[in-house]
Short mmCIF file of C-alpha atoms and ligand atoms in Angstrom, two decimals:
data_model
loop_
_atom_site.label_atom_id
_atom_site.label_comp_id
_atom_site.label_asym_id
_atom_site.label_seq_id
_atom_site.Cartn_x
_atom_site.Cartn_y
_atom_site.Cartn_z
CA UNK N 1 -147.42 -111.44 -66.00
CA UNK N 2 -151.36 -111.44 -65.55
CA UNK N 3 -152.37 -114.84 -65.59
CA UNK N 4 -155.77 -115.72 -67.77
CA UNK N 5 -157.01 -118.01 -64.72
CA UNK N 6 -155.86 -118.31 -60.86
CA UNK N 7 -157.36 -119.97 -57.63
CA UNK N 8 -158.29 -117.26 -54.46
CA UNK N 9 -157.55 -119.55 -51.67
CA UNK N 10 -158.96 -118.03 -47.85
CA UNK N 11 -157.59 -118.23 -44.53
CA UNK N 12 -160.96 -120.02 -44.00
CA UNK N 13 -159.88 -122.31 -47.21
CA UNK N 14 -156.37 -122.92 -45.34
CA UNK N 15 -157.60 -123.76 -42.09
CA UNK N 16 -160.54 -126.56 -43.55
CA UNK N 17 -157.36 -128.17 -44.80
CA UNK N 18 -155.42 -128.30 -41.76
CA UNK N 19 -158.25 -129.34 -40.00
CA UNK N 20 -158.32 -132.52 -41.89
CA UNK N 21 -154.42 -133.81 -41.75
CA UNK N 22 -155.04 -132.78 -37.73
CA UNK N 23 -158.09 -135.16 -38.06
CA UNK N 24 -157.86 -139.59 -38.06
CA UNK N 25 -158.99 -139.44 -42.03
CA UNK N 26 -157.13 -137.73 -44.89
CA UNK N 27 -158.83 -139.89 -47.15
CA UNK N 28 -162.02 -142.16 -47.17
CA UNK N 29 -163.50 -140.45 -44.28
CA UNK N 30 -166.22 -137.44 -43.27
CA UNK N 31 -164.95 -134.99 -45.98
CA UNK N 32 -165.36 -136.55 -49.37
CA UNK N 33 -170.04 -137.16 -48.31
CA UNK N 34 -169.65 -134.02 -46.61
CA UNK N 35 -168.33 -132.13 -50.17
CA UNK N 36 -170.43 -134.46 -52.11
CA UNK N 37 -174.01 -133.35 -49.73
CA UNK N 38 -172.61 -129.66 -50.32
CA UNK N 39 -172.56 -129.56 -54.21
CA UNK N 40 -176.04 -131.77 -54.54
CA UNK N 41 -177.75 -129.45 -51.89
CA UNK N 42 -176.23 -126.32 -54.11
CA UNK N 43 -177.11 -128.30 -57.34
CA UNK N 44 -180.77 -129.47 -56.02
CA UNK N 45 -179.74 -133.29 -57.51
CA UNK N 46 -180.41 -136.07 -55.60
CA UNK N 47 -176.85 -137.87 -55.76
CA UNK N 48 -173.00 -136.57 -56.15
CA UNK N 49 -169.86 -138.36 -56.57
CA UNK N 50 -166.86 -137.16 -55.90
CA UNK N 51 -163.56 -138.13 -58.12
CA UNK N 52 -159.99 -137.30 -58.37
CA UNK N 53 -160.83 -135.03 -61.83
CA UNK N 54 -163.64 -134.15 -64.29
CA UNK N 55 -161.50 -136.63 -66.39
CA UNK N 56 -162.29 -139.67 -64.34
CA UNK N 57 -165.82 -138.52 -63.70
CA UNK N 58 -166.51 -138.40 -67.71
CA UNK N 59 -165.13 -141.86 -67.75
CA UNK N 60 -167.36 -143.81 -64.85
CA UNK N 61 -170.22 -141.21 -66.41
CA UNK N 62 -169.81 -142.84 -69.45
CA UNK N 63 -169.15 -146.45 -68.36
CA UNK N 64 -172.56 -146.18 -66.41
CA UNK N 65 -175.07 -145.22 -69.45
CA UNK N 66 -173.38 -148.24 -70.76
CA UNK N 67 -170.84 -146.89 -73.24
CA UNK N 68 -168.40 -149.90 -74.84
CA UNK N 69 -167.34 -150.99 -78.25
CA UNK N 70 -169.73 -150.40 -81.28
CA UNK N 71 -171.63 -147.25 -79.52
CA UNK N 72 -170.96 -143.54 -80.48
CA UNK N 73 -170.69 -140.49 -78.75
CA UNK N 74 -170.98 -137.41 -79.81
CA UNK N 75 -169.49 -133.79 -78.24
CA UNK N 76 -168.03 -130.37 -79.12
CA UNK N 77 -165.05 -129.92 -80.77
CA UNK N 78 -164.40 -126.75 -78.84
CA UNK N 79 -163.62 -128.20 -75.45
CA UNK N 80 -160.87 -129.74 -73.84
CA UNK N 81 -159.77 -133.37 -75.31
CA UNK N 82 -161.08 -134.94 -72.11
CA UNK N 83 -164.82 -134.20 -73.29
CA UNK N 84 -163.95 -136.48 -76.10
CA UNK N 85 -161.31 -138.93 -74.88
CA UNK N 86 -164.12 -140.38 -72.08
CA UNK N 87 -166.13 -142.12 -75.09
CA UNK N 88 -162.44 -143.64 -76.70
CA UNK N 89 -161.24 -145.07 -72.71
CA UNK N 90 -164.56 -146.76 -73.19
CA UNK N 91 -163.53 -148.52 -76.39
CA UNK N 92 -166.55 -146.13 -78.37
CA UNK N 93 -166.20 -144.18 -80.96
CA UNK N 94 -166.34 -140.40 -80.92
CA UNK N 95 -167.80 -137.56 -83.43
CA UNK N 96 -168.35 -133.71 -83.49
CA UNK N 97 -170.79 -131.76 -83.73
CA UNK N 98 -170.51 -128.28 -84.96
CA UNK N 99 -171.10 -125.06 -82.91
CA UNK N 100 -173.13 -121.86 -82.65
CA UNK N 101 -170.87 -118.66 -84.03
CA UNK N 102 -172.55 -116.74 -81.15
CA UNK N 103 -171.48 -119.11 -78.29
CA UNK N 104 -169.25 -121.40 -79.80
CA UNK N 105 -171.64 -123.90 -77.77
CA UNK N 106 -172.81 -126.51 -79.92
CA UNK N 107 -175.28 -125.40 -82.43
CA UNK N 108 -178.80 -127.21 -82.26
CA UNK N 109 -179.12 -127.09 -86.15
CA UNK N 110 -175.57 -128.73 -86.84
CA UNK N 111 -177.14 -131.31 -83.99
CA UNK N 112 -180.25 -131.54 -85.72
CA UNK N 113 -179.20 -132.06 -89.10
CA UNK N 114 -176.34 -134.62 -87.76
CA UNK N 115 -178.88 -136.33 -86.44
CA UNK N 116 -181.02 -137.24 -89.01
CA UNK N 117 -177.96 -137.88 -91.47
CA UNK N 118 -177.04 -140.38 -88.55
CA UNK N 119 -180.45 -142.01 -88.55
CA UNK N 120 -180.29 -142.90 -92.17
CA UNK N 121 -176.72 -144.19 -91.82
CA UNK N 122 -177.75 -146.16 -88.44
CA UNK N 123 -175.25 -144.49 -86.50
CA UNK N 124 -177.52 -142.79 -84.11
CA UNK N 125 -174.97 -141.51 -80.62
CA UNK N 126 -176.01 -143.63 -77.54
CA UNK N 127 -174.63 -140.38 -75.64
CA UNK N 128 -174.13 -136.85 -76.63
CA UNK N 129 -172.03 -134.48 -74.24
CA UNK N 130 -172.80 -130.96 -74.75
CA UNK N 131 -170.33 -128.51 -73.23
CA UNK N 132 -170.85 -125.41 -71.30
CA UNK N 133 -168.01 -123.49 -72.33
CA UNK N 134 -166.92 -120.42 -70.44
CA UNK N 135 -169.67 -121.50 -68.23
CA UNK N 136 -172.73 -120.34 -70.71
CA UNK N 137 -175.43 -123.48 -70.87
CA UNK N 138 -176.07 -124.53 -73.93
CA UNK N 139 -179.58 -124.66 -74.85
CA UNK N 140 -180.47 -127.94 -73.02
CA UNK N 141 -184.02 -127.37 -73.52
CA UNK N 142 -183.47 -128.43 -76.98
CA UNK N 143 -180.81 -131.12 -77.10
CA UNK N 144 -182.89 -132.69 -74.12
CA UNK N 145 -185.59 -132.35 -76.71
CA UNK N 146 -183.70 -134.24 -79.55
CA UNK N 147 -182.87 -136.73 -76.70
CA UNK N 148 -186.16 -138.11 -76.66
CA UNK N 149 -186.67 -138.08 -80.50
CA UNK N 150 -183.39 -140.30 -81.29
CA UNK N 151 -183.09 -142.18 -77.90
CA UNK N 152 -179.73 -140.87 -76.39
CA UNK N 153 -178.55 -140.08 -73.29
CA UNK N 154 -177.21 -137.04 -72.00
CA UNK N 155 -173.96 -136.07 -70.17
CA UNK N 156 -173.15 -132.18 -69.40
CA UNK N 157 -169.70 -131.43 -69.32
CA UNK N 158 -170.21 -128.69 -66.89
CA UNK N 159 -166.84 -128.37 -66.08
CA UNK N 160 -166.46 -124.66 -67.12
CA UNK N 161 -169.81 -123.94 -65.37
CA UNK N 162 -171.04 -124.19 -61.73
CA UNK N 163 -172.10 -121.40 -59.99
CA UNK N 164 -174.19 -120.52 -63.60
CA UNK N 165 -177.67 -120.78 -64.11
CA UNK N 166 -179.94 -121.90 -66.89
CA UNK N 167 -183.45 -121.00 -67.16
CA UNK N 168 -184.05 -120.30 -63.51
CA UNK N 169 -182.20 -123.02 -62.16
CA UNK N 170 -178.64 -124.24 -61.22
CA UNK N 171 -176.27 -125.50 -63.84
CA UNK N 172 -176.20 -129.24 -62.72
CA UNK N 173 -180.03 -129.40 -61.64
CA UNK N 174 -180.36 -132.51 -64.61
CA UNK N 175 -183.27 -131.31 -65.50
CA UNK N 176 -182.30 -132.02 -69.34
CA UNK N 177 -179.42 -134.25 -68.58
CA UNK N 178 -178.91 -137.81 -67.43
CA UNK N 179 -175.51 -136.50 -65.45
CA UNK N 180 -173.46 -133.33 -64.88
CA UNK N 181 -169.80 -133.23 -64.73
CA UNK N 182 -167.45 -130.61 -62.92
CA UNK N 183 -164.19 -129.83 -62.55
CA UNK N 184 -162.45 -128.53 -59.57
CA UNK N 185 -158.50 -127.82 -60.98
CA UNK N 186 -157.29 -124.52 -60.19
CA UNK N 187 -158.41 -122.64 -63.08
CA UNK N 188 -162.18 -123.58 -62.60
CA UNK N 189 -164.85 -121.68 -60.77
CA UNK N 190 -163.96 -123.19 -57.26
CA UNK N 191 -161.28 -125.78 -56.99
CA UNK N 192 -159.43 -128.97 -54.86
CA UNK N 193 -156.35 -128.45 -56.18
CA UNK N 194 -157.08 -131.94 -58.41
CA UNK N 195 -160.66 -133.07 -58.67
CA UNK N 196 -164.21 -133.45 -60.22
CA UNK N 197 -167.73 -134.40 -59.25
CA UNK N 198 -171.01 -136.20 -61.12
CA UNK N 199 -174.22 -135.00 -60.37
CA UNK N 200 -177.04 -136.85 -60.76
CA UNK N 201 -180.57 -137.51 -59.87
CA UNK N 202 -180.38 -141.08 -60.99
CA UNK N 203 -180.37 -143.86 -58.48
CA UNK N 204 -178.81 -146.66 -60.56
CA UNK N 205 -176.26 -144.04 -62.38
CA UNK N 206 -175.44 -142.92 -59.10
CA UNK N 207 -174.74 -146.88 -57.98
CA UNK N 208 -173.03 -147.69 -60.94
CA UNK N 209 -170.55 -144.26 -60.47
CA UNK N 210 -169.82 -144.82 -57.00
CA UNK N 211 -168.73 -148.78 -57.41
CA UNK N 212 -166.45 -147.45 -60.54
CA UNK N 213 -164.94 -144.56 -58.77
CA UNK N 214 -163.63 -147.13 -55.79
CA UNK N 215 -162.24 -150.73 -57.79
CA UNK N 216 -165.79 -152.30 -58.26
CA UNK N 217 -165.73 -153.35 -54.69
CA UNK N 218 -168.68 -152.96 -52.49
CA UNK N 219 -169.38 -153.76 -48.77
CA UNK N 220 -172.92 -152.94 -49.13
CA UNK N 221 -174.76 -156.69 -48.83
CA UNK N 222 -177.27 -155.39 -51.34
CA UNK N 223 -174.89 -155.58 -54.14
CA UNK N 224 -173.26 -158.51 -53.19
CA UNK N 225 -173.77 -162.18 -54.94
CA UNK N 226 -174.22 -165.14 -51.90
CA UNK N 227 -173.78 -164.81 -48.55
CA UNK N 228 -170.81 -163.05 -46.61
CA UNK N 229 -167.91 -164.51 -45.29
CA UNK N 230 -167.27 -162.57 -42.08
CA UNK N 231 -166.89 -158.92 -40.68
CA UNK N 232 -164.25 -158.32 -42.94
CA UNK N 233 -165.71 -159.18 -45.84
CA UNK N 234 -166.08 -157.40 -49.43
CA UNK N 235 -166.60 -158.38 -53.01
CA UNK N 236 -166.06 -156.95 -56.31
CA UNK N 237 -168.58 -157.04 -58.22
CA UNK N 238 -167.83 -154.51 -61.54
CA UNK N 239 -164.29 -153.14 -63.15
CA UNK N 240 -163.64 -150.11 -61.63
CA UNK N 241 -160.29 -147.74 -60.71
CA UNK N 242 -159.05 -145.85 -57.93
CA UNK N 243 -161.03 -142.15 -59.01
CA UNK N 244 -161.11 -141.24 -55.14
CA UNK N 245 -160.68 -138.24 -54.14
CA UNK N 246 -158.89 -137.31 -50.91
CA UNK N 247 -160.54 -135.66 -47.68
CA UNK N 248 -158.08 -133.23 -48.02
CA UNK N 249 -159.06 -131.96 -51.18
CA UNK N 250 -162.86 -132.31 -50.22
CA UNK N 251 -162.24 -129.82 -46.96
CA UNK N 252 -160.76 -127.14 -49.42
CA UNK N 253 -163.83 -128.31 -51.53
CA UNK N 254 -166.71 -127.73 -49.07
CA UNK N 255 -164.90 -124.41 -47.93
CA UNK N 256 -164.45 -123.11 -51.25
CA UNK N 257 -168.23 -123.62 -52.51
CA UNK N 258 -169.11 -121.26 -49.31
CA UNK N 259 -168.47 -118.40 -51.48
CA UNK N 260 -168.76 -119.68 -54.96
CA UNK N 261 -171.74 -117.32 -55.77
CA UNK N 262 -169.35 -114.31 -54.66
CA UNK N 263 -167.14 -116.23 -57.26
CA UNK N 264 -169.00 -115.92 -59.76
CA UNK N 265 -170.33 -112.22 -59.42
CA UNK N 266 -167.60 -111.20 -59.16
CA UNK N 267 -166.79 -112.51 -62.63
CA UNK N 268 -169.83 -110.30 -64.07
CA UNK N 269 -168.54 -107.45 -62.34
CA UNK N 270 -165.02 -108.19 -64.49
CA UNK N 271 -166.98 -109.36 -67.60
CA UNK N 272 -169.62 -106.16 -67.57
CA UNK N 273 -166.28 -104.05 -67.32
CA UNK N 274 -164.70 -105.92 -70.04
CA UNK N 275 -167.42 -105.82 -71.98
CA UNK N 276 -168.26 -101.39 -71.69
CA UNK N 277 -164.39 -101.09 -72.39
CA UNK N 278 -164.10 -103.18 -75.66
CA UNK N 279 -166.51 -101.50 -77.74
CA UNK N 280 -164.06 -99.44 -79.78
CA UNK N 281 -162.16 -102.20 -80.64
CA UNK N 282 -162.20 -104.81 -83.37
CA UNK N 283 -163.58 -107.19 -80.82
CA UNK N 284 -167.07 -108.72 -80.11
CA UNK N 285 -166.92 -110.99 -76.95
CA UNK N 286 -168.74 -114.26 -76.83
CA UNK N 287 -172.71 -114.04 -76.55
CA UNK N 288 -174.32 -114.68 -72.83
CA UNK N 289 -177.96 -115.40 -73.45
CA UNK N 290 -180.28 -113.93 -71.65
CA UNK N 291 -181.85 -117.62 -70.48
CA UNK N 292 -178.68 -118.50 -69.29
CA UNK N 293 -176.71 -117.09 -66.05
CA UNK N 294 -173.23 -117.99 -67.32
CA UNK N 295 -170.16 -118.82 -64.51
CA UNK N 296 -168.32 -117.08 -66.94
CA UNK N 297 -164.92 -119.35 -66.42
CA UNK N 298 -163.38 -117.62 -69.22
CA UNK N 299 -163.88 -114.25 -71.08
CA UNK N 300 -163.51 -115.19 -74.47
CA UNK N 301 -162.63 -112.32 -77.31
CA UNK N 302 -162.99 -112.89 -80.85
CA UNK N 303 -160.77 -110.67 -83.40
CA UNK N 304 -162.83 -109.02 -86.03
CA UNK N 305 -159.59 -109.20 -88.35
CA UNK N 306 -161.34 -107.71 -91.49
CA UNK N 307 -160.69 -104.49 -90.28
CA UNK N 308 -157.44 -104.13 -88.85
CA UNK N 309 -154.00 -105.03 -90.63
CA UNK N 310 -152.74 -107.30 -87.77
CA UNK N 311 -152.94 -111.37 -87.87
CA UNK N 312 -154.90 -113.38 -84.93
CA UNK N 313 -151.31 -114.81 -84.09
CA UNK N 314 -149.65 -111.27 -84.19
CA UNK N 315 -152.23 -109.99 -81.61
CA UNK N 316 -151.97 -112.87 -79.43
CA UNK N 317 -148.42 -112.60 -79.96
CA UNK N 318 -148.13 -109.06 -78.84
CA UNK N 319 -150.47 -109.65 -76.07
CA UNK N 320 -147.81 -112.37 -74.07
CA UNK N 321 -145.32 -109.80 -75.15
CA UNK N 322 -146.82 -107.01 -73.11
CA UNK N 323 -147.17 -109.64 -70.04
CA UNK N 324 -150.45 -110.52 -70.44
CA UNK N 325 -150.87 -114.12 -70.25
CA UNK N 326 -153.77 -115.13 -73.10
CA UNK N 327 -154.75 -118.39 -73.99
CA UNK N 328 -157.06 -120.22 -76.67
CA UNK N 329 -159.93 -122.17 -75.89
CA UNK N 330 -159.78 -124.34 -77.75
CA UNK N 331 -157.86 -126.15 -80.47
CA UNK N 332 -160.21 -128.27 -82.12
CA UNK N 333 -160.19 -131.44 -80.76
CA UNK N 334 -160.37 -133.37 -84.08
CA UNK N 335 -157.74 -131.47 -85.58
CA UNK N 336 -155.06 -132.91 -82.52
CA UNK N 337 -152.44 -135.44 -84.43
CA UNK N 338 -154.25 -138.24 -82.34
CA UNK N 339 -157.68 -137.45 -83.88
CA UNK N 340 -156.36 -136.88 -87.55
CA UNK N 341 -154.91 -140.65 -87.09
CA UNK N 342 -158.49 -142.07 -86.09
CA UNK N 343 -159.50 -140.60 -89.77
CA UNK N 344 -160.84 -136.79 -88.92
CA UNK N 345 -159.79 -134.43 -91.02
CA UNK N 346 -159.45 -130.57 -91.06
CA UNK N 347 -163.15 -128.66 -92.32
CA UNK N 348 -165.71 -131.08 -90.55
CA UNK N 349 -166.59 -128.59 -88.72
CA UNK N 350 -166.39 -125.11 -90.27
CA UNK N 351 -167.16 -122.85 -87.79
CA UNK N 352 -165.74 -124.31 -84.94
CA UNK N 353 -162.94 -123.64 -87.02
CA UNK N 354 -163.80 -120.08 -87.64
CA UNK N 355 -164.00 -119.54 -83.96
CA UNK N 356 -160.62 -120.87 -83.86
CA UNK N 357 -158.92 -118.69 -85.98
CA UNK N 358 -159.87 -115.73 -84.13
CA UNK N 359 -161.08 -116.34 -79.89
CA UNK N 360 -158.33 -115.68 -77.47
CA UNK N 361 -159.31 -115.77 -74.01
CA UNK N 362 -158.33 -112.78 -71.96
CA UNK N 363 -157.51 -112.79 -67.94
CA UNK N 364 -160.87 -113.75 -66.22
CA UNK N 365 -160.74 -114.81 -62.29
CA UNK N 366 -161.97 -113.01 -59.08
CA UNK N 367 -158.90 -111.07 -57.75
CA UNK N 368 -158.54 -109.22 -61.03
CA UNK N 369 -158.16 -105.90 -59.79
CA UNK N 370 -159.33 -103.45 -61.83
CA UNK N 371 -155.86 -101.50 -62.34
CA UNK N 372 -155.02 -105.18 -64.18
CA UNK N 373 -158.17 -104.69 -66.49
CA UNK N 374 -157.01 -101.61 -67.45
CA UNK N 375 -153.71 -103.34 -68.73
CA UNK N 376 -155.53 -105.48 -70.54
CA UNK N 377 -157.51 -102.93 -72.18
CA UNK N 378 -154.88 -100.98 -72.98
CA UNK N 379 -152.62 -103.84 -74.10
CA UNK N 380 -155.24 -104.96 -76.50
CA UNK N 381 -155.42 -101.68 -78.23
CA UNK N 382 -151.74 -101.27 -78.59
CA UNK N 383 -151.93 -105.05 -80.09
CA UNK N 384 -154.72 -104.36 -82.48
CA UNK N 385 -153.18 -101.16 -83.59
CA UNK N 386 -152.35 -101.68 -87.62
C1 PLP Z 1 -160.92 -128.78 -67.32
C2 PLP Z 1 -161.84 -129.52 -68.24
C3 PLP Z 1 -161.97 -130.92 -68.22
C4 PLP Z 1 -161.09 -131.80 -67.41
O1 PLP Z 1 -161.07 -131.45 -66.09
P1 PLP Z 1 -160.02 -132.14 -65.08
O2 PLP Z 1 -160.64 -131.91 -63.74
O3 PLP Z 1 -158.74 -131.38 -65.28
O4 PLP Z 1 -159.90 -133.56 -65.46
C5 PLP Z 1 -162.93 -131.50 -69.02
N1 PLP Z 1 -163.70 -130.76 -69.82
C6 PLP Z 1 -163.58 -129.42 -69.90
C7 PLP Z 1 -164.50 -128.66 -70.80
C8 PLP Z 1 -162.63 -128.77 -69.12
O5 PLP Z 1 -162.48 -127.44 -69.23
#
């Protein structure tokens, strides 16, 4: 089987790791700033945070532009449910907006019209999370642009997307953003194993995310109430949960973003091969804009089914059959039995929709060799065949 996603773990990446359960800390100590300084010198943002996933980092993201009961957020309903399920943990309420056929990023008209619907209804989003899927920006430029007309925040769910570049400048800069999530899991562009990160370049976000990732607690006397008891002394001063991540998973962290931009050409070099060997077939591959450098997390095909005989299940179908290990991304979130019960219903959102019912992604990670791309190739034609 050729998977669609896989870590490349060094002897270098190894030997960080053993380093650390050799060392007095395996968690709490040197590693975790050390990973943190790492991404936000890679990122140019003043402040990262490291967490235990992209999950938790949504959350505390969330919970620090204020997010509770009565606000909305909006997001992409071609992501993974955790883009989404961040605003609900918060006791908000969640809505989609449509996406781009090109990119399957979320469309700027869609936004713009939702918008001013939502301004006539009162129902403006205090946040809106755009999504950089595969690792291609959106067009932040112009949702950063809305931002300022209607007055919300922003939080990119970059999860899909360091190592890529938008206008001139790293994914994660927040130029347009208020914060930038990542994920590190396996399948990502560099990975702990478990684990995310926020970016920021926001002081009092930054404050707020670090108390919530560790209980609330704080022994810095600058956020405490009164006077303190003694050496050992602490106080909680916000709700917050155990988001840590571990030293051990920072080490493999720090080690693995020394060759994340080898990562990620590499990908190119897979995705420009992909993309010169697809042509005769009833495919056309998700758009890269030229403003964008994408990280290009996943190579996403979509079927042109008009002209061959074979269904978008049969292909995918045939695909796993021939050992190649495809996936979709992704099921629209709304159309998940959870959402339906909250009261969305299929065709909100047409063609995220219409992207479902024809992207599969194909194998896309570094050690691809290209003898495997050739497998692929030639497995896709013998699926499309009528
Ligand atoms: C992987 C992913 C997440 C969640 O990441 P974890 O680190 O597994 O919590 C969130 N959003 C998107 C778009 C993802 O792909």
């Amino acid at each position: 089987m050729i998977p669609y996603g896989r870590q490349d773990i060094s002897d270098a990446d190894i030997a960080a790791v053993v380093d650390v359960l050799r060392s007095n800390f395996i968690t709490q100590g040197p590693a975790v700033p050390a990973f943190e300084q790492t991404v936000a010198t890679y990122c140019g943002t003043a402040h990262a945070i490291a967490v235990n996933s992209a999950t938790s980092a949504l959350h505390i993201a969330c919970l620090a532009l204020g997010v509770g009961p009565g606000d909305v957020v909006w997001t992409s309903p071609i992501t993974f449910v955790a883009s989404a399920n961040c605003a609900l943990y918060c006791g908000a309420t969640v809505d989609f907006v449509d996406v781009d056929s090109t990119t399957a990023n979320i469309s700027i008209d869609a936004l713009r019209a939702k918008l001013e619907a939502a301004k006539v209804s009162n129902t403006l989003p205090k946040v809106v999370i755009p999504v950089h899927l595969c690792g291609t920006s959106c067009d932040m430029r112009a949702i950063r642009a809305l931002g300022d007309q209607y007055c919300f925040r922003i939080i990119e769910d970059a999860s899909h997307a360091i190592g890529g570049r938008y206008l001139d400048e790293p994914i994660g800069s927040c130029r347009y953003s208020d914060i930038t999530v990542f994920s590190f899991h396996p399948v990502k562009i560099i990975t702990t194993g478990e684990g995310g990160m926020a970016v920021t370049n926001d002081d009092e976000l930054a404050q707020a995310m670090n108390l919530l990732r560790s209980h609330g607690v704080t022994r810095d006397p600058a956020l405490m109430t009164g006077e303190s008891d003694g050496g050992w002394y602490y106080q909680q001063v916000a709700l917050g949960f155990n988001y840590r991540i571990t030293d051990i998973q920072a080490a493999l962290g720090t080690s693995q973003m020394a060759r994340i931009d080898e990562f990620v050409q590499r990908r190119h070099e897979i995705a420009d091969w992909y993309d010169e060997h697809l042509v005769d077939l009833p495919i056309t591959a998700l758009a890269r804009p030229d403003d964008s450098y994408s990280a290009l997390h996943l190579y996403v095909i979509q079927l042109e089914l008009d002209d061959t005989s074979r269904s978008h299940r049969a292909v995918f179908d045939s695909l796993r059959a021939q050992g190649i290990s495809v996936n979709l991304h992704y099921i629209p979130v709304y159309t998940h039995p959870y959402y339906k019960q909250l009261g969305f219903q299929a065709g909100m959102c047409p063609m995220a929709e219409a992207y479902y019912a024809r992207a599969i992604s194909i194998p896309m990670f570094p050690t691809l060799t290209r003898n495997e791309q050739t497998a692929v190739i030639s497995a896709l034609k013998q699926a499309c065949a009528a």
